[in-house]
Amino acid sequence: MEIFLSWSGEQSKKIAETLKSWLPSVIQSLKPFYSSNDISKGKRWDSELSKSLNKCEFGIIILTEENRTAPWIMFEAGALAKNIETGRVCTFLFDIKDTDVVGPLSSFQNTKYDKQDVLKLLEDINNYLGDIKIEKEVLVRVFEKMWPDLDTELKKILTVSSKPKKEIRDDREILEESLRLLRNIHYKHTRFSKNDFEFNREERVIYEKEQQAVIFYTGETEEYWIGIDQLNTTGEILDFIFQVNGKRWCTSKHIREFINCIEEMSGIIFGTSAQGIICPGGALMEIDWENKKVSEFIIKETKFTKKV
């Protein structure tokens, strides 16, 4: 079985290199693949990478503190989920917690850097091998023998890259995200049918918190980019809806995803719904996303002369 190792950043690259040589030492029929080029530097998919992805039957996304929100690892995660059955894609968490995983990556099964969790991952991979899988007792015995090698190498990587620990996400942020997810679930189940919300990775819009931008995608291609400092008034937001709608690549799903992004931004930054920020009671508002300030937009009186 071919396994795709997704990485971004020096730390996760070293982990991918380690897993590439270690996995076949436990299950010999495994053939891990990882690209030696760091796609986080902006390199697009080449033919070799695409061909390998199409042949792979299992995907492991290596997540670290430095890459957990990196746009390019999101690209690979989306491509993996599109080409491989969802149950055959998981994340490998290195020195981060389950609650640190955000966005689409949170929908995958997590494997922590932990002996029992890694063994469970290997058991799952082994089960997908069908007729060529090895007996569980044999797998456990080989794993017990080879685990110290992996553990030693990963600890070296952790030591080299170690820096003062800090909480990646505070309790309030986690609580707010949970509340947003519950609101979205309620909204989706009370207003639309199930089919309206089938996730289509070819047509998606993402609020990129680190870049402070809304990014539109079709497949792997970034089609459009809007900085949140360009969405300062109700009119500007409405204007961008019409602008995007006029693009040849735009679909109704892009418009819906864009509105969802505005909703997400309002929840993250202001802790309330988009309607409460952008147009409460139908009022026109000015929004300062960076400083978390909202004020009513004052329309200057203008005299119009009617042409007869």
GROMACS .gro file of C-alpha atoms in nm:
model
  308
    1MET     CA    1   0.000   0.000   0.000
    2GLU     CA    2   0.125   0.349  -0.092
    3ILE     CA    3   0.095   0.612   0.182
    4PHE     CA    4   0.113   0.986   0.118
    5LEU     CA    5   0.294   1.186   0.388
    6SER     CA    6   0.183   1.549   0.384
    7TRP     CA    7   0.414   1.804   0.546
    8SER     CA    8   0.498   2.175   0.550
    9GLY     CA    9   0.789   2.333   0.737
   10GLU     CA   10   1.126   2.199   0.847
   11GLN     CA   11   1.004   2.022   1.160
   12SER     CA   12   0.729   1.826   0.983
   13LYS     CA   13   0.967   1.751   0.695
   14LYS     CA   14   1.203   1.573   0.938
   15ILE     CA   15   0.909   1.379   1.080
   16ALA     CA   16   0.802   1.277   0.728
   17GLU     CA   17   1.156   1.157   0.653
   18THR     CA   18   1.155   0.954   0.974
   19LEU     CA   19   0.814   0.796   0.908
   20LYS     CA   20   0.911   0.718   0.549
   21SER     CA   21   1.189   0.487   0.663
   22TRP     CA   22   1.022   0.362   0.983
   23LEU     CA   23   0.676   0.257   0.861
   24PRO     CA   24   0.803  -0.020   0.625
   25SER     CA   25   1.016  -0.158   0.908
   26VAL     CA   26   0.692  -0.249   1.087
   27ILE     CA   27   0.472  -0.337   0.788
   28GLN     CA   28   0.695  -0.426   0.494
   29SER     CA   29   0.424  -0.385   0.228
   30LEU     CA   30   0.391  -0.011   0.301
   31LYS     CA   31   0.543   0.233   0.051
   32PRO     CA   32   0.541   0.584   0.200
   33PHE     CA   33   0.585   0.884  -0.030
   34TYR     CA   34   0.663   1.245   0.055
   35SER     CA   35   0.774   1.532  -0.163
   36SER     CA   36   1.122   1.663  -0.084
   37ASN     CA   37   1.007   2.012  -0.191
   38ASP     CA   38   0.847   2.225   0.078
   39ILE     CA   39   0.522   2.343  -0.080
   40SER     CA   40   0.487   2.608   0.190
   41LYS     CA   41   0.743   2.811  -0.008
   42GLY     CA   42   0.477   2.860  -0.275
   43LYS     CA   43   0.563   2.582  -0.519
   44ARG     CA   44   0.269   2.444  -0.710
   45TRP     CA   45   0.192   2.079  -0.754
   46ASP     CA   46   0.419   1.915  -1.013
   47SER     CA   47   0.332   1.608  -1.217
   48GLU     CA   48   0.527   1.371  -0.991
   49LEU     CA   49   0.336   1.485  -0.683
   50SER     CA   50  -0.001   1.455  -0.857
   51LYS     CA   51   0.077   1.108  -0.990
   52SER     CA   52   0.188   0.990  -0.648
   53LEU     CA   53  -0.125   1.128  -0.485
   54ASN     CA   54  -0.346   0.946  -0.734
   55LYS     CA   55  -0.172   0.615  -0.652
   56CYS     CA   56  -0.183   0.652  -0.274
   57GLU     CA   57  -0.446   0.469  -0.071
   58PHE     CA   58  -0.377   0.626   0.270
   59GLY     CA   59  -0.279   0.977   0.378
   60ILE     CA   60  -0.105   1.105   0.690
   61ILE     CA   61  -0.103   1.484   0.745
   62ILE     CA   62   0.182   1.582   0.979
   63LEU     CA   63   0.076   1.877   1.193
   64THR     CA   64   0.303   2.086   1.414
   65GLU     CA   65   0.265   2.423   1.585
   66GLU     CA   66   0.437   2.597   1.293
   67ASN     CA   67   0.221   2.452   1.015
   68ARG     CA   68  -0.121   2.375   1.162
   69THR     CA   69  -0.279   2.672   0.978
   70ALA     CA   70  -0.040   2.689   0.681
   71PRO     CA   71  -0.240   2.742   0.358
   72TRP     CA   72  -0.035   2.488   0.164
   73ILE     CA   73  -0.093   2.203   0.408
   74MET     CA   74  -0.462   2.286   0.373
   75PHE     CA   75  -0.423   2.238  -0.003
   76GLU     CA   76  -0.271   1.894   0.040
   77ALA     CA   77  -0.530   1.797   0.300
   78GLY     CA   78  -0.808   1.893   0.061
   79ALA     CA   79  -0.646   1.699  -0.224
   80LEU     CA   80  -0.596   1.394  -0.002
   81ALA     CA   81  -0.958   1.396   0.111
   82LYS     CA   82  -1.072   1.432  -0.249
   83ASN     CA   83  -0.859   1.147  -0.386
   84ILE     CA   84  -0.866   0.910  -0.088
   85GLU     CA   85  -1.163   0.786   0.115
   86THR     CA   86  -1.215   1.003   0.423
   87GLY     CA   87  -1.156   0.711   0.657
   88ARG     CA   88  -0.810   0.665   0.510
   89VAL     CA   89  -0.679   1.013   0.593
   90CYS     CA   90  -0.560   1.113   0.940
   91THR     CA   91  -0.348   1.378   1.108
   92PHE     CA   92  -0.029   1.308   1.304
   93LEU     CA   93  -0.007   1.561   1.587
   94PHE     CA   94   0.345   1.647   1.698
   95ASP     CA   95   0.373   1.850   2.019
   96ILE     CA   96   0.022   1.995   1.980
   97LYS     CA   97  -0.316   1.895   2.123
   98ASP     CA   98  -0.641   1.788   1.957
   99THR     CA   99  -0.794   2.124   2.046
  100ASP     CA  100  -0.517   2.308   1.857
  101VAL     CA  101  -0.639   2.168   1.525
  102VAL     CA  102  -0.870   2.413   1.348
  103GLY     CA  103  -1.073   2.445   1.030
  104PRO     CA  104  -1.115   2.157   0.782
  105LEU     CA  105  -0.827   1.963   0.942
  106SER     CA  106  -1.036   1.912   1.256
  107SER     CA  107  -1.266   1.678   1.060
  108PHE     CA  108  -0.992   1.413   1.026
  109GLN     CA  109  -0.911   1.145   1.281
  110ASN     CA  110  -0.616   1.257   1.495
  111THR     CA  111  -0.314   1.042   1.584
  112LYS     CA  112  -0.104   1.181   1.867
  113TYR     CA  113   0.269   1.126   1.917
  114ASP     CA  114   0.193   0.855   2.169
  115LYS     CA  115   0.286   0.485   2.167
  116GLN     CA  116  -0.069   0.349   2.191
  117ASP     CA  117  -0.206   0.601   1.942
  118VAL     CA  118   0.064   0.519   1.685
  119LEU     CA  119  -0.004   0.147   1.731
  120LYS     CA  120  -0.375   0.212   1.668
  121LEU     CA  121  -0.283   0.396   1.347
  122LEU     CA  122  -0.076   0.099   1.228
  123GLU     CA  123  -0.360  -0.141   1.312
  124ASP     CA  124  -0.598   0.073   1.102
  125ILE     CA  125  -0.352   0.080   0.810
  126ASN     CA  126  -0.299  -0.294   0.842
  127ASN     CA  127  -0.674  -0.359   0.825
  128TYR     CA  128  -0.689  -0.182   0.487
  129LEU     CA  129  -0.432  -0.424   0.344
  130GLY     CA  130  -0.691  -0.696   0.301
  131ASP     CA  131  -0.542  -1.033   0.206
  132ILE     CA  132  -0.184  -0.919   0.259
  133LYS     CA  133  -0.233  -0.780   0.610
  134ILE     CA  134  -0.024  -0.933   0.886
  135GLU     CA  135  -0.162  -1.101   1.197
  136LYS     CA  136  -0.234  -0.861   1.483
  137GLU     CA  137  -0.005  -1.052   1.720
  138VAL     CA  138   0.280  -1.024   1.472
  139LEU     CA  139   0.212  -0.656   1.418
  140VAL     CA  140   0.219  -0.584   1.791
  141ARG     CA  141   0.538  -0.783   1.839
  142VAL     CA  142   0.720  -0.603   1.556
  143PHE     CA  143   0.585  -0.268   1.671
  144GLU     CA  144   0.714  -0.324   2.026
  145LYS     CA  145   1.056  -0.395   1.883
  146MET     CA  146   1.065  -0.097   1.644
  147TRP     CA  147   0.888   0.169   1.857
  148PRO     CA  148   1.204   0.274   2.047
  149ASP     CA  149   1.371   0.365   1.716
  150LEU     CA  150   1.085   0.594   1.616
  151ASP     CA  151   1.053   0.740   1.965
  152THR     CA  152   1.426   0.820   1.977
  153GLU     CA  153   1.422   0.996   1.640
  154LEU     CA  154   1.108   1.199   1.717
  155LYS     CA  155   1.248   1.306   2.054
  156LYS     CA  156   1.560   1.433   1.874
  157ILE     CA  157   1.341   1.641   1.645
  158LEU     CA  158   1.146   1.772   1.943
  159THR     CA  159   1.466   1.866   2.130
  160VAL     CA  160   1.622   2.047   1.834
  161SER     CA  161   1.310   2.251   1.764
  162SER     CA  162   1.200   2.303   2.123
  163LYS     CA  163   1.118   2.653   2.243
  164PRO     CA  164   0.929   2.795   2.543
  165LYS     CA  165   0.589   2.631   2.555
  166LYS     CA  166   0.281   2.845   2.535
  167GLU     CA  167  -0.086   2.779   2.503
  168ILE     CA  168  -0.158   2.790   2.130
  169ARG     CA  169  -0.527   2.854   2.188
  170ASP     CA  170  -0.670   2.991   2.509
  171ASP     CA  171  -0.984   2.855   2.672
  172ARG     CA  172  -1.201   3.143   2.549
  173GLU     CA  173  -1.104   3.087   2.185
  174ILE     CA  174  -1.184   2.715   2.211
  175LEU     CA  175  -1.517   2.794   2.378
  176GLU     CA  176  -1.606   3.050   2.112
  177GLU     CA  177  -1.525   2.804   1.832
  178SER     CA  178  -1.742   2.538   1.996
  179LEU     CA  179  -2.028   2.788   2.018
  180ARG     CA  180  -1.986   2.881   1.649
  181LEU     CA  181  -1.991   2.516   1.546
  182LEU     CA  182  -2.309   2.454   1.746
  183ARG     CA  183  -2.473   2.760   1.591
  184ASN     CA  184  -2.376   2.647   1.242
  185ILE     CA  185  -2.508   2.295   1.302
  186HIS     CA  186  -2.839   2.439   1.427
  187TYR     CA  187  -2.860   2.684   1.137
  188LYS     CA  188  -2.786   2.422   0.873
  189HIS     CA  189  -3.032   2.170   1.009
  190THR     CA  190  -3.318   2.416   1.051
  191ARG     CA  191  -3.289   2.618   0.730
  192PHE     CA  192  -3.159   2.388   0.456
  193SER     CA  193  -3.171   2.029   0.342
  194LYS     CA  194  -2.872   1.799   0.397
  195ASN     CA  195  -2.774   1.808   0.029
  196ASP     CA  196  -2.736   2.185   0.040
  197PHE     CA  197  -2.433   2.144   0.266
  198GLU     CA  198  -2.234   1.870   0.096
  199PHE     CA  199  -1.872   1.987   0.122
  200ASN     CA  200  -1.719   2.054  -0.218
  201ARG     CA  201  -1.345   2.112  -0.200
  202GLU     CA  202  -1.342   2.239  -0.559
  203GLU     CA  203  -1.543   2.547  -0.467
  204ARG     CA  204  -1.446   2.682  -0.128
  205VAL     CA  205  -1.384   3.010   0.051
  206ILE     CA  206  -1.159   3.029   0.357
  207TYR     CA  207  -1.111   3.294   0.623
  208GLU     CA  208  -0.732   3.286   0.673
  209LYS     CA  209  -0.684   3.426   1.022
  210GLU     CA  210  -0.306   3.472   1.001
  211GLN     CA  211  -0.326   3.658   0.668
  212GLN     CA  212  -0.638   3.847   0.780
  213ALA     CA  213  -0.802   3.772   0.449
  214VAL     CA  214  -1.085   3.588   0.277
  215ILE     CA  215  -0.952   3.362   0.001
  216PHE     CA  216  -1.156   3.205  -0.280
  217TYR     CA  217  -1.046   2.873  -0.434
  218THR     CA  218  -1.141   2.650  -0.723
  219GLY     CA  219  -0.957   2.323  -0.672
  220GLU     CA  220  -0.595   2.408  -0.591
  221THR     CA  221  -0.612   2.752  -0.753
  222GLU     CA  222  -0.640   3.069  -0.549
  223GLU     CA  223  -0.881   3.275  -0.756
  224TYR     CA  224  -0.945   3.581  -0.543
  225TRP     CA  225  -0.814   3.745  -0.226
  226ILE     CA  226  -0.989   4.006  -0.010
  227GLY     CA  227  -0.815   4.160   0.291
  228ILE     CA  228  -1.056   4.215   0.580
  229ASP     CA  229  -0.945   4.580   0.582
  230GLN     CA  230  -1.133   4.605   0.250
  231LEU     CA  231  -1.457   4.498   0.420
  232ASN     CA  232  -1.498   4.803   0.640
  233THR     CA  233  -1.859   4.895   0.564
  234THR     CA  234  -2.185   4.725   0.483
  235GLY     CA  235  -2.163   4.872   0.133
  236GLU     CA  236  -1.812   4.735   0.072
  237ILE     CA  237  -1.919   4.384   0.174
  238LEU     CA  238  -2.220   4.402  -0.057
  239ASP     CA  239  -1.998   4.540  -0.335
  240PHE     CA  240  -1.760   4.244  -0.308
  241ILE     CA  241  -2.051   4.000  -0.322
  242PHE     CA  242  -2.149   4.149  -0.659
  243GLN     CA  243  -1.785   4.166  -0.775
  244VAL     CA  244  -1.721   3.800  -0.699
  245ASN     CA  245  -2.055   3.698  -0.846
  246GLY     CA  246  -1.942   3.847  -1.179
  247LYS     CA  247  -1.625   3.633  -1.199
  248ARG     CA  248  -1.631   3.351  -1.456
  249TRP     CA  249  -1.521   3.093  -1.196
  250CYS     CA  250  -1.778   3.193  -0.934
  251THR     CA  251  -2.063   2.956  -0.843
  252SER     CA  252  -2.349   2.988  -0.600
  253LYS     CA  253  -2.143   2.785  -0.351
  254HIS     CA  254  -1.870   3.052  -0.355
  255ILE     CA  255  -2.125   3.318  -0.262
  256ARG     CA  256  -2.266   3.102   0.017
  257GLU     CA  257  -1.914   3.022   0.144
  258PHE     CA  258  -1.826   3.394   0.135
  259ILE     CA  259  -2.127   3.477   0.352
  260ASN     CA  260  -2.031   3.193   0.588
  261CYS     CA  261  -1.679   3.343   0.612
  262ILE     CA  262  -1.824   3.681   0.712
  263GLU     CA  263  -2.030   3.496   0.972
  264GLU     CA  264  -1.718   3.315   1.096
  265MET     CA  265  -1.515   3.638   1.115
  266SER     CA  266  -1.790   3.807   1.315
  267GLY     CA  267  -1.796   3.516   1.558
  268ILE     CA  268  -1.418   3.499   1.598
  269ILE     CA  269  -1.348   3.872   1.625
  270PHE     CA  270  -1.665   4.014   1.783
  271GLY     CA  271  -1.824   3.706   1.939
  272THR     CA  272  -2.161   3.762   1.774
  273SER     CA  273  -2.346   3.703   1.447
  274ALA     CA  274  -2.265   3.882   1.122
  275GLN     CA  275  -2.607   4.047   1.116
  276GLY     CA  276  -2.542   4.193   1.460
  277ILE     CA  277  -2.218   4.349   1.333
  278ILE     CA  278  -2.288   4.443   0.972
  279CYS     CA  279  -2.651   4.550   0.968
  280PRO     CA  280  -2.824   4.537   1.309
  281GLY     CA  281  -3.188   4.629   1.262
  282GLY     CA  282  -3.112   4.722   0.899
  283ALA     CA  283  -2.866   4.997   0.995
  284LEU     CA  284  -2.555   5.064   0.785
  285MET     CA  285  -2.237   5.008   0.984
  286GLU     CA  286  -1.864   5.080   0.972
  287ILE     CA  287  -1.654   4.785   1.092
  288ASP     CA  288  -1.299   4.809   1.227
  289TRP     CA  289  -1.209   4.438   1.237
  290GLU     CA  290  -0.856   4.494   1.367
  291ASN     CA  291  -0.956   4.706   1.666
  292LYS     CA  292  -1.290   4.529   1.722
  293LYS     CA  293  -1.493   4.849   1.683
  294VAL     CA  294  -1.830   4.901   1.517
  295SER     CA  295  -2.009   5.230   1.461
  296GLU     CA  296  -2.312   5.341   1.265
  297PHE     CA  297  -2.232   5.469   0.919
  298ILE     CA  298  -2.330   5.834   0.877
  299ILE     CA  299  -2.470   5.909   0.534
  300LYS     CA  300  -2.376   6.257   0.426
  301GLU     CA  301  -2.662   6.460   0.287
  302THR     CA  302  -2.627   6.502  -0.087
  303LYS     CA  303  -2.835   6.726  -0.312
  304PHE     CA  304  -2.942   6.573  -0.642
  305THR     CA  305  -3.060   6.779  -0.937
  306LYS     CA  306  -3.320   6.605  -1.150
  307LYS     CA  307  -3.261   6.635  -1.522
  308VAL     CA  308  -3.570   6.715  -1.718
   0.00000   0.00000   0.00000
